[in-house]
Structure formats: C-alpha cells, structure tokens
PDB file of C-alpha atoms in Angstrom:
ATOM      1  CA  UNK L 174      89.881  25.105  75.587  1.00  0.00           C
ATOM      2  CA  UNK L 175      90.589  21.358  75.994  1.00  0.00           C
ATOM      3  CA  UNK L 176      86.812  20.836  76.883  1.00  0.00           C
ATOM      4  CA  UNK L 177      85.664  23.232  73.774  1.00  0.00           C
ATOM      5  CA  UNK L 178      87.837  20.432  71.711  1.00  0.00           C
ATOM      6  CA  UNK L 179      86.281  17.526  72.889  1.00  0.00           C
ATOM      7  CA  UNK L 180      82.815  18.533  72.956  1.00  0.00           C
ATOM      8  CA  UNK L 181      83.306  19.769  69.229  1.00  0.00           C
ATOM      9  CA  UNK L 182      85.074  16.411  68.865  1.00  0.00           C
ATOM     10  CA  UNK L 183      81.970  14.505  70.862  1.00  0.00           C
ATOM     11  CA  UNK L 184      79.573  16.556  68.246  1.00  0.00           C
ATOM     12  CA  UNK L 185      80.736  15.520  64.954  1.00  0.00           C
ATOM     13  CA  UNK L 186      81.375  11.751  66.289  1.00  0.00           C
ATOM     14  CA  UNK L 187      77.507  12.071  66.816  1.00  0.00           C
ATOM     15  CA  UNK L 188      76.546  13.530  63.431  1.00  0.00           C
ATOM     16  CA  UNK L 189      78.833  10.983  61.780  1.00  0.00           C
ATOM     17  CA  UNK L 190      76.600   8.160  63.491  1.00  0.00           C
ATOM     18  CA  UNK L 191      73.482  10.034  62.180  1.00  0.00           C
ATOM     19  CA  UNK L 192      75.106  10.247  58.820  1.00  0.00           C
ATOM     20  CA  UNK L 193      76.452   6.458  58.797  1.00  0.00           C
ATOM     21  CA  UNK L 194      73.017   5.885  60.160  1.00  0.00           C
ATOM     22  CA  UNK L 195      71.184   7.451  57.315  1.00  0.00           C
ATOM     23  CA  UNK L 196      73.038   5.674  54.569  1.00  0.00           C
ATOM     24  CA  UNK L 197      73.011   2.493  55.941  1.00  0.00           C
ATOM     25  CA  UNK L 198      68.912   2.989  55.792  1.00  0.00           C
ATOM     26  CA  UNK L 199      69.225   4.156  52.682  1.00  0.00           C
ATOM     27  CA  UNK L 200      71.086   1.594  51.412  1.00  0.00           C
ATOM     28  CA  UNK L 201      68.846  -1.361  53.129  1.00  0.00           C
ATOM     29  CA  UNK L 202      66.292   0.185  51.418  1.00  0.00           C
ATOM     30  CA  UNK L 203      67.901   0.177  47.812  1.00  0.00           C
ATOM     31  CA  UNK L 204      68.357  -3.407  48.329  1.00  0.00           C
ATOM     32  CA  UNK L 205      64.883  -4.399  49.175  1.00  0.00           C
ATOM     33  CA  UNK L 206      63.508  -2.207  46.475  1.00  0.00           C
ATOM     34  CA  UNK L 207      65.832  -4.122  43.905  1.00  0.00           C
ATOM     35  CA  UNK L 208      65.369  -7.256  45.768  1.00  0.00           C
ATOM     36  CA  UNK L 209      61.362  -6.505  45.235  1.00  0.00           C
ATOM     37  CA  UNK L 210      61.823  -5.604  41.531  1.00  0.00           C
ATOM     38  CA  UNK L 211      64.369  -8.785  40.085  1.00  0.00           C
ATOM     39  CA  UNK L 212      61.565 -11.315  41.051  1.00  0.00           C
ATOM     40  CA  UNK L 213      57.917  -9.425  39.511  1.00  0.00           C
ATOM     41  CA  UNK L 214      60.590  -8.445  35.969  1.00  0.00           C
ATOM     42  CA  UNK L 215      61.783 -12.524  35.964  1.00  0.00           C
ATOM     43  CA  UNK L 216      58.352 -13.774  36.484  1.00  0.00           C
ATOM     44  CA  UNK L 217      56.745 -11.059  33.835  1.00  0.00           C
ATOM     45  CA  UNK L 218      59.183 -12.482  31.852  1.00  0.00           C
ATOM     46  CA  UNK L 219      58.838 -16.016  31.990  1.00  0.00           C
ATOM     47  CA  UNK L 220      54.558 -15.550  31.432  1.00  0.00           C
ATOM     48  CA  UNK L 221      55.489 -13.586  28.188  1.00  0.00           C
ATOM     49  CA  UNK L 222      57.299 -16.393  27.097  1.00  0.00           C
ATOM     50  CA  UNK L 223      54.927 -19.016  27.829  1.00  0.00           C
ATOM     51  CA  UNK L 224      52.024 -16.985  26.285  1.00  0.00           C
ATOM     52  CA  UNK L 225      53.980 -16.949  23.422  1.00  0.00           C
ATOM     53  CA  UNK L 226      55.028 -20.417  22.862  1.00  0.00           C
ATOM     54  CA  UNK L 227      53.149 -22.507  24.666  1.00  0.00           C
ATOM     55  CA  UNK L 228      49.898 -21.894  22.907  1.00  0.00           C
ATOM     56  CA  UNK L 229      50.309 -23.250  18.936  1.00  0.00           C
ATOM     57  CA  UNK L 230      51.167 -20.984  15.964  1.00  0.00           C
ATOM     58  CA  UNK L 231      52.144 -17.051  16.677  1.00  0.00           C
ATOM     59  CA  UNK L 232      50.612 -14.876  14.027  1.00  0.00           C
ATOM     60  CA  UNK L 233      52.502 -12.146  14.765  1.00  0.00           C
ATOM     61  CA  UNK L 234      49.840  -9.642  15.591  1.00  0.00           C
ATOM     62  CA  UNK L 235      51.352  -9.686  19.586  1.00  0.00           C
ATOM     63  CA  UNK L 236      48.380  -8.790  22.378  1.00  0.00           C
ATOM     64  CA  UNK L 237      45.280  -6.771  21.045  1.00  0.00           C
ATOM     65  CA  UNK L 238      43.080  -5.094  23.512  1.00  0.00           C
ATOM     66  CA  UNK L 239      39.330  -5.931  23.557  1.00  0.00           C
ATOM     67  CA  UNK L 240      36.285  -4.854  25.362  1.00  0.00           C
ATOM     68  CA  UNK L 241      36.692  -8.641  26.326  1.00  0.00           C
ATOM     69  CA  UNK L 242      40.219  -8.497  27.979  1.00  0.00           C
ATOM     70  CA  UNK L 243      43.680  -8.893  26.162  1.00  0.00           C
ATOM     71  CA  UNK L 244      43.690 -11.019  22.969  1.00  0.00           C
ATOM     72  CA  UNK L 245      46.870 -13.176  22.994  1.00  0.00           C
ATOM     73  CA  UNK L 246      48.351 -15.045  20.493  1.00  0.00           C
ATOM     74  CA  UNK L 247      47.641 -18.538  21.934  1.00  0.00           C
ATOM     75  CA  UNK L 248      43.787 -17.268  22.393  1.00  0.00           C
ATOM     76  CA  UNK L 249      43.531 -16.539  18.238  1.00  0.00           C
ATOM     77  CA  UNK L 250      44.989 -19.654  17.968  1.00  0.00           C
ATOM     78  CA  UNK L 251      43.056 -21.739  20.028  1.00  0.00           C
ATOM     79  CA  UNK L 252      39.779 -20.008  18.664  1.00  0.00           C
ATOM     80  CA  UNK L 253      40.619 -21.259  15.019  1.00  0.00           C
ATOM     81  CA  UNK L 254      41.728 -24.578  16.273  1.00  0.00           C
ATOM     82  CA  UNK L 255      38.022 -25.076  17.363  1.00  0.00           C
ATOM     83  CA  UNK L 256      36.943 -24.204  14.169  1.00  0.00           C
ATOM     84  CA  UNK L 257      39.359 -26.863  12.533  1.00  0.00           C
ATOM     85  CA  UNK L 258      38.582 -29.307  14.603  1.00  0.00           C
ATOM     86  CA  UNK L 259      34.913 -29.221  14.093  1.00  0.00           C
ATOM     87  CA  UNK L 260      35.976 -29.200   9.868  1.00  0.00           C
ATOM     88  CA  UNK L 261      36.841 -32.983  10.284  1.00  0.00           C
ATOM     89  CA  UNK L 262      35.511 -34.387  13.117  1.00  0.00           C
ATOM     90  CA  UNK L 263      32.335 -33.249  11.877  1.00  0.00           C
ATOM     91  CA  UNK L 264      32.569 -35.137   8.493  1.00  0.00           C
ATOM     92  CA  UNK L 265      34.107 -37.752  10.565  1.00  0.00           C
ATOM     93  CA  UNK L 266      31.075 -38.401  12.955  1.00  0.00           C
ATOM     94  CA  UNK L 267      28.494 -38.532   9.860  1.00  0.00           C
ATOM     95  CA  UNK L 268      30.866 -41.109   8.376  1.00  0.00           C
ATOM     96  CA  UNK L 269      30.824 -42.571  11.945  1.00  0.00           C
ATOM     97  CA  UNK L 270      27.731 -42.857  11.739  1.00  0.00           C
ATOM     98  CA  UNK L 271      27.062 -44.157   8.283  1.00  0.00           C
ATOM     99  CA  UNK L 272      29.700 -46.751   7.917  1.00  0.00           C
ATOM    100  CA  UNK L 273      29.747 -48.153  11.958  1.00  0.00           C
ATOM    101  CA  UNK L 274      28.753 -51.531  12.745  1.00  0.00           C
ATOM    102  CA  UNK L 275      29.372 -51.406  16.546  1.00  0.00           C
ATOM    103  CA  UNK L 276      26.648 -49.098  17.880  1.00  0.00           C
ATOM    104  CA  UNK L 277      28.760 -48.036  20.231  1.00  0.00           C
ATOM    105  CA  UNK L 278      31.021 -46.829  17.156  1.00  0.00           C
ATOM    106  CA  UNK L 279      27.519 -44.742  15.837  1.00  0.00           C
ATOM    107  CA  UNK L 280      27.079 -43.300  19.305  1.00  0.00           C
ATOM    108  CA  UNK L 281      30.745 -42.381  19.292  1.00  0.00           C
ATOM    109  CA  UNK L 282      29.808 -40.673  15.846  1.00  0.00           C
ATOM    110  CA  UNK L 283      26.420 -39.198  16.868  1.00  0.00           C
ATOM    111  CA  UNK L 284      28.265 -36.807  20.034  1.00  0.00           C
ATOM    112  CA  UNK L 285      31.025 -35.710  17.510  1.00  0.00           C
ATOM    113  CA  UNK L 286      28.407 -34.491  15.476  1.00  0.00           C
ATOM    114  CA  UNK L 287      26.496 -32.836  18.053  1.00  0.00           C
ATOM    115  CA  UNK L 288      29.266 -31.516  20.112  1.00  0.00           C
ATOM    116  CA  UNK L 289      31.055 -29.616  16.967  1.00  0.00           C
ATOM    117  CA  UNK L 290      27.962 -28.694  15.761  1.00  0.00           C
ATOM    118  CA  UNK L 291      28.056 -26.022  18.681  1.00  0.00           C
ATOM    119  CA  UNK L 292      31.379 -25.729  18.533  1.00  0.00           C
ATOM    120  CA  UNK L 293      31.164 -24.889  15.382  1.00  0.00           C
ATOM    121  CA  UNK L 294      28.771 -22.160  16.333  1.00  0.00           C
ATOM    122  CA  UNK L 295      29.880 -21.428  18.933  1.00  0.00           C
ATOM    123  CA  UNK L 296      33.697 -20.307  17.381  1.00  0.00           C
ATOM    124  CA  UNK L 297      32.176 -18.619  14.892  1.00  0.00           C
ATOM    125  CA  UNK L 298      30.307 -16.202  17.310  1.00  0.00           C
ATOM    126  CA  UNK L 299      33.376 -15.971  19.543  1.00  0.00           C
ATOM    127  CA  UNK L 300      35.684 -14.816  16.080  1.00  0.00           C
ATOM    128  CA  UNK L 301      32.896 -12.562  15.263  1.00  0.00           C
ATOM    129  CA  UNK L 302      32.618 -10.645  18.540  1.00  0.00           C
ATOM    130  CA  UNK L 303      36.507 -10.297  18.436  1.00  0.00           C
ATOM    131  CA  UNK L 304      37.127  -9.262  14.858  1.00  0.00           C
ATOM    132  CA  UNK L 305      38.767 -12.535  13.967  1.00  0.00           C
ATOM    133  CA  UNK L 306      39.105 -14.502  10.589  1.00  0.00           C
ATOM    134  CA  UNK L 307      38.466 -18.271  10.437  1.00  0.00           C
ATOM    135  CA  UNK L 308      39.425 -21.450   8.307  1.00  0.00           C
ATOM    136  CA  UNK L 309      36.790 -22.872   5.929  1.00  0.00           C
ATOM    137  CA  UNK L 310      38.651 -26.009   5.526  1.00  0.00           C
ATOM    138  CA  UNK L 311      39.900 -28.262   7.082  1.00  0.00           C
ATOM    139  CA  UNK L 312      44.346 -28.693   7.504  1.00  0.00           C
ATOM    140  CA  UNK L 313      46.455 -30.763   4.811  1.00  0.00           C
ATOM    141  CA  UNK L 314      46.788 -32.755   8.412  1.00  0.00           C
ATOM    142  CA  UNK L 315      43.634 -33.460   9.046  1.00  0.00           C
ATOM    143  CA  UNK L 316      42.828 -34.440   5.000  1.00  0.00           C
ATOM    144  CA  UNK L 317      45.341 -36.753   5.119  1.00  0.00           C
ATOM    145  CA  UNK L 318      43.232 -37.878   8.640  1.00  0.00           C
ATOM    146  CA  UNK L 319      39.413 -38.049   6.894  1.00  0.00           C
ATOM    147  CA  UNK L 320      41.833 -39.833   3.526  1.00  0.00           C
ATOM    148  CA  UNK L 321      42.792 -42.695   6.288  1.00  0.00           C
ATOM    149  CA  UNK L 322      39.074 -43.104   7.710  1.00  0.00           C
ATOM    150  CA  UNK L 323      37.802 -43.220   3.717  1.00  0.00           C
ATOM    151  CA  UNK L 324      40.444 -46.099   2.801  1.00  0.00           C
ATOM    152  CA  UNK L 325      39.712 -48.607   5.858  1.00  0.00           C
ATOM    153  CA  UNK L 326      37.216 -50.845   5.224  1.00  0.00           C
ATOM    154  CA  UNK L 327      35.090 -53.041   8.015  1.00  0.00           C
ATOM    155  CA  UNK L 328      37.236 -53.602  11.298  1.00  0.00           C
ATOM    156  CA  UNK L 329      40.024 -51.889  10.938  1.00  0.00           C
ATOM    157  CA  UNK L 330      38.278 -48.463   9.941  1.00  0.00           C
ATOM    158  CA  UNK L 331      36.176 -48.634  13.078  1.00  0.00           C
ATOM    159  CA  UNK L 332      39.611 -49.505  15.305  1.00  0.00           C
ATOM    160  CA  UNK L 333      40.811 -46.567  12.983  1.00  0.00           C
ATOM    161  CA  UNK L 334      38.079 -44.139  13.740  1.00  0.00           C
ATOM    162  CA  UNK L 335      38.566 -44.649  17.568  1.00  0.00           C
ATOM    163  CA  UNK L 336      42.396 -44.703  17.530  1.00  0.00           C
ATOM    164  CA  UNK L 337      42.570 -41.632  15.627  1.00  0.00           C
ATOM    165  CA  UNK L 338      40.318 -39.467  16.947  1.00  0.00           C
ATOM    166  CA  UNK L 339      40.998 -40.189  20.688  1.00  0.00           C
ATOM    167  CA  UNK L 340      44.481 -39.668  20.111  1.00  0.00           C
ATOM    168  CA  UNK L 341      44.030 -36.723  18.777  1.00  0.00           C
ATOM    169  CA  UNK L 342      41.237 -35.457  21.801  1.00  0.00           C
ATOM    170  CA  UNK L 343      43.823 -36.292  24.085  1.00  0.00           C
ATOM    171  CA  UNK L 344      46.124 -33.562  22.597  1.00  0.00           C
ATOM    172  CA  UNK L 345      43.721 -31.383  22.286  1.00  0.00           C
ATOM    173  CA  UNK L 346      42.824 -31.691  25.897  1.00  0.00           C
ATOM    174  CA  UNK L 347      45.881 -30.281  27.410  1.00  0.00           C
ATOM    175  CA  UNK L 348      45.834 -27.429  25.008  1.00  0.00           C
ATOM    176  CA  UNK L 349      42.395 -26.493  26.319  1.00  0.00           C
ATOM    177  CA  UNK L 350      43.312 -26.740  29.956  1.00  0.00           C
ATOM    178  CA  UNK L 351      46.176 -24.308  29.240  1.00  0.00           C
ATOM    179  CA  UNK L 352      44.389 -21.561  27.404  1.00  0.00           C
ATOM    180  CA  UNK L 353      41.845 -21.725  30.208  1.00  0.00           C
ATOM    181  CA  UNK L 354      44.364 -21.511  32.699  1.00  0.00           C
ATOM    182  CA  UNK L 355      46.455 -18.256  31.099  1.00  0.00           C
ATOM    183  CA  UNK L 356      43.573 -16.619  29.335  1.00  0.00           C
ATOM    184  CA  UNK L 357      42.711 -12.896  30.048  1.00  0.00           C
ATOM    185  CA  UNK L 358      39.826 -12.972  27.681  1.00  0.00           C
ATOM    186  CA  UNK L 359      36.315 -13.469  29.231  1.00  0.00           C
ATOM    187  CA  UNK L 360      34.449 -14.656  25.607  1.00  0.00           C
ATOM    188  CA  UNK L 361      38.066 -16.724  24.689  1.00  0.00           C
ATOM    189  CA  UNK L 362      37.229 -18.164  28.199  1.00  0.00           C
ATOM    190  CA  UNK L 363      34.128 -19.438  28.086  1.00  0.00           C
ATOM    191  CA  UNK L 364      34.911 -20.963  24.701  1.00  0.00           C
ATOM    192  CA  UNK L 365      37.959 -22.882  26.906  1.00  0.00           C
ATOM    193  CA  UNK L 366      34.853 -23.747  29.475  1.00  0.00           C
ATOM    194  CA  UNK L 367      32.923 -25.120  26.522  1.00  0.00           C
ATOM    195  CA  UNK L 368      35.201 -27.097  24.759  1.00  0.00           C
ATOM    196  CA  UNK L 369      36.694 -28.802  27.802  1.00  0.00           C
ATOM    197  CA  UNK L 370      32.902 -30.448  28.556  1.00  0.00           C
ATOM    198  CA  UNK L 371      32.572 -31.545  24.686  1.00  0.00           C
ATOM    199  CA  UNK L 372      35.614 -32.582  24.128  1.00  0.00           C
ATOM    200  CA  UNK L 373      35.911 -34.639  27.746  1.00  0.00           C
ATOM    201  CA  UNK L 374      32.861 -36.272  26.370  1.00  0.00           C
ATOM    202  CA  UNK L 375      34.013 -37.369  23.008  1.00  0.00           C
ATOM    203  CA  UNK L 376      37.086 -38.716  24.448  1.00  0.00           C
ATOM    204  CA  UNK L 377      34.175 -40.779  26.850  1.00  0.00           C
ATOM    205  CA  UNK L 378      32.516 -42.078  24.040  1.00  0.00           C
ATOM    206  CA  UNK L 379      35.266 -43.031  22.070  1.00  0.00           C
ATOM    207  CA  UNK L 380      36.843 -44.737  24.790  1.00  0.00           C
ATOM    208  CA  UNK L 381      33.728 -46.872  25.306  1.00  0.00           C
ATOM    209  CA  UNK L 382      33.284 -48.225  22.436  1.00  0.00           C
ATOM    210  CA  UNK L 383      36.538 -50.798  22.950  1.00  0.00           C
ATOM    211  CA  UNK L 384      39.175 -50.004  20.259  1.00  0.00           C
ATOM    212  CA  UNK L 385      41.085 -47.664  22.052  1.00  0.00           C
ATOM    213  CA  UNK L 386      44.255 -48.957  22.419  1.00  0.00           C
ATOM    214  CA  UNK L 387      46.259 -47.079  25.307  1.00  0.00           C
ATOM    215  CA  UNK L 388      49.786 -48.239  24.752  1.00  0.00           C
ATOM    216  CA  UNK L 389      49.327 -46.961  21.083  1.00  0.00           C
ATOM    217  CA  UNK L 390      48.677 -43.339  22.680  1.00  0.00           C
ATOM    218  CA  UNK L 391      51.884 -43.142  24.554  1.00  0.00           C
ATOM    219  CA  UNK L 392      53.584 -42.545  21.797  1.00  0.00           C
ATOM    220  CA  UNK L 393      51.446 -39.593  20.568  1.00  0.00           C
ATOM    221  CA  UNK L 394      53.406 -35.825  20.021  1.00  0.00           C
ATOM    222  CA  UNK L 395      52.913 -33.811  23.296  1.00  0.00           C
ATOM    223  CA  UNK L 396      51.081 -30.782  23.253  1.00  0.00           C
ATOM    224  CA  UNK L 397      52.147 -27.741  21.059  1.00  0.00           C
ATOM    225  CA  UNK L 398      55.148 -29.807  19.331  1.00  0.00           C
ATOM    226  CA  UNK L 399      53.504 -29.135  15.991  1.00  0.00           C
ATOM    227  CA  UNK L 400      53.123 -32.779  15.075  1.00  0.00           C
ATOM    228  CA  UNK L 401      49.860 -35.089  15.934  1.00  0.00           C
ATOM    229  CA  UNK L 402      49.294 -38.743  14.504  1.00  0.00           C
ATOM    230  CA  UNK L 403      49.448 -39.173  11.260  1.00  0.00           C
ATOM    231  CA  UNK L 404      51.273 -36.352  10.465  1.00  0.00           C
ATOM    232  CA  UNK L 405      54.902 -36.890   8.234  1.00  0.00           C
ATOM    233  CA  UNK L 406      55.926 -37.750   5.004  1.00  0.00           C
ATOM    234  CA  UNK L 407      53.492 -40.821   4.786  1.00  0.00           C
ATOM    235  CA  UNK L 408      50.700 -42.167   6.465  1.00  0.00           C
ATOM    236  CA  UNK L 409      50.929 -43.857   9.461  1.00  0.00           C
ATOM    237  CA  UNK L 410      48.694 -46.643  10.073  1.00  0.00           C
ATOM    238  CA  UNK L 411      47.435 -47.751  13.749  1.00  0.00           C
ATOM    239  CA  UNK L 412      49.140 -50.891  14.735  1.00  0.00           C
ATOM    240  CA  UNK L 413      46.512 -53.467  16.338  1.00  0.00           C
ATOM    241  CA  UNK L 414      46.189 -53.124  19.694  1.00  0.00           C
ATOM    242  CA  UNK L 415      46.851 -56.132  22.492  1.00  0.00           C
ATOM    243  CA  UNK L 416      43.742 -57.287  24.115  1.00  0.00           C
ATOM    244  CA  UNK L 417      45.344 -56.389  27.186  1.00  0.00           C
ATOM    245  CA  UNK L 418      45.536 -52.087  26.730  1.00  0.00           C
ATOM    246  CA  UNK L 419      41.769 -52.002  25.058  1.00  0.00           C
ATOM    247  CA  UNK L 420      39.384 -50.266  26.103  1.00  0.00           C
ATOM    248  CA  UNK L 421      36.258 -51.760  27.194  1.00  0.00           C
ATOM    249  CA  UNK L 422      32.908 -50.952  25.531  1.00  0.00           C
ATOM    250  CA  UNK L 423      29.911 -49.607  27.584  1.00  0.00           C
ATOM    251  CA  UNK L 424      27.660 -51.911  28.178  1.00  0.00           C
TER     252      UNK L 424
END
C-alpha cells in the first residue's frame, strides 16, 4: 500500500514538472511575441509621424494608393513645391539674365532658366499621372522675393540675386534629400532624383559667381519650419557680406 502511495505520489510530482514545464514555455513565448511586437508598433509609429510632419504642409487627404506606390502627404507637397519654385526662379533667371553685369551672374541666370524649365515640365507630368492639382502662381513669399530683386538696382541686386536664391536652394536641398529618402512613390521618386541634380547645380552656379555670403546663410530657417528668408512682417534686406565668407567666382 505504502509503495502504491508513493508511486502515485512519484506520478503526479512528474506531471506537475510537465505542467510547470509547459507554462513556463508558454509563457517565454508570450514574452518574446510581445517583446517582437512593442518595437515594429513604436517604429510604425514614429515613420507615421515623420511622414506627416516632416515633409511641408498636410492637406489632409492622408495616403492615397496609386498604380505608382502610396501617395503621402509630404510627396503632394513636394510635387507642388517644384512647381512653385520654378514660378519665380524662372522669372528670376530671365531677370538674371537681363539686368546682370557679372557674367557669371547671367550664367547663374541662364541654368535657373533651363533647369526649371524641365522642372517645370517635368511636375506638371508627374501631377498629371497622379491626379494632382497645381499652383499657377507663384506664393505671397516668393512675390515679396521677385518685389526685392525688382527694387535693387546695380550691385546690390546682383549680391541680392545670389544671396537670395542660394539661401533659399539650400533649404530646398534638404527637403529633397528627405522625400527621396521616405518616398514609396516610383514617379514622386524620380522627380526627387531630378530635382536633386538641378537644384545641386544652381546652388553651383550661384555660388560661383562670388556674392554668396556664407555667414549670412547660417542664419537661414531650417527645413520644414515654415519660414525661409525674407519671409515676416517686412522685408528683410541681405546685409553685405565680409570679404572673408564670399564666395569665389569661377574663373
């Protein structure tokens, strides 16, 4: 009887270990799952966000799907800030052009006329494909930009010209990195691709013409913060550069 006991005793001290087994695996198990899941929902997260904010101006319509790839916020708004950007640096090269004494100021003039010409197209055909409306003139901002140019007379609208508008293809620089870095979009991609080589050059051109004074573009907005130069209640005028922070014209 005493042996019955203790091998009925010996039995369920082996089925407890199976059972304390069991849950312990069961519970390791829960724990990685949740341990798996808490990173991918925190990351998924955090992209949303920067999708969202990092990109400009949120119309509101969230992510459309396209036979292109996902059409984010930031890529509608990049895609009609190379349309506005082309609506006054366009005017601003033929002025360029017209009005510089330095040729290096015309040359300057001559690539932003040829590299937002295609732009130009080339947004238009992207907006197209993707069902997209697009500005036919240019910002209050950038008015208040092509007003500046028109007012400056001899030197100080050519140190104007290439203050202004390599300040503001500096900004514009980082915000086309970015969209090509998060876009999902194959046609919003290629636009990224295209811009980066134009605008790269312009900000070439502009720096070689001598009147770009680097200290003055430290102080410029960073990227999506909504302001540029001479944005504000009044307009800002470019203070004259030291020799010493100049660029240096192509020779």
């Amino acid at each position: 009887m005493l042996s019955i006991r203790r091998s009925a005793v010996g039995s369920l001290s082996v089925a407890s270990k199976h059972v304390l087994g069991t849950t312990a695996v069961i519970g390791a198990l829960a724990f990685t799952l949740i341990a798996l899941l808490i990173p991918v929902q925190s990351f998924g997260g955090k992209s949303a966000a920067a999708n969202t904010s990092a990109g400009g101006d949120d119309d509101g319509l969230g992510t459309l799907s396209t036979a292109f790839g996902p059409l984010t916020a930031q890529d509608r708004d990049f895609v009609r800030k190379v349309r506005l950007a082309g609506l006054w640096e366009l005017p601003a090269g033929r002025d360029a052009v017209q009005r510089g004494k330095r040729p290096t100021v015309r040359t300057a003039g001559e690539h932003l006329i040829e590299g937002h010409t295609e732009l130009d197209r080339r947004s238009i055909e992207v907006a197209q494909a993707l069902g997209m409306e697009l500005p036919n003139q240019p910002s209050a901002q950038q008015q208040e930009w092509l007003a500046q140019l028109a007012a400056a007379q001899g030197p100080q609208y050519e140190q104007l010209f290439a203050q202004l508008l390599r300040r503001a293809h500096g900004k514009v620089f980082a915000v086309v990195a970015q969209v090509r870095a998060q876009t999902r979009n194959s046609m919003v991609r290629q636009l990224a691709n295209d811009a980066n080589t134009t605008v790269l050059d312009h900000i070439t051109v502009l720096e070689a013409t001598g009147l770009v004074d680097f200290d003055g573009l430290a102080d410029a907005p960073p990227a999506g913060s909504g302001k540029a130069p001479g944005s504000g209640s009044g307009v800002a005028p470019v203070p004259l550069p030291a020799s010493s922070t100049l660029s240096r014209p192509t020779k």
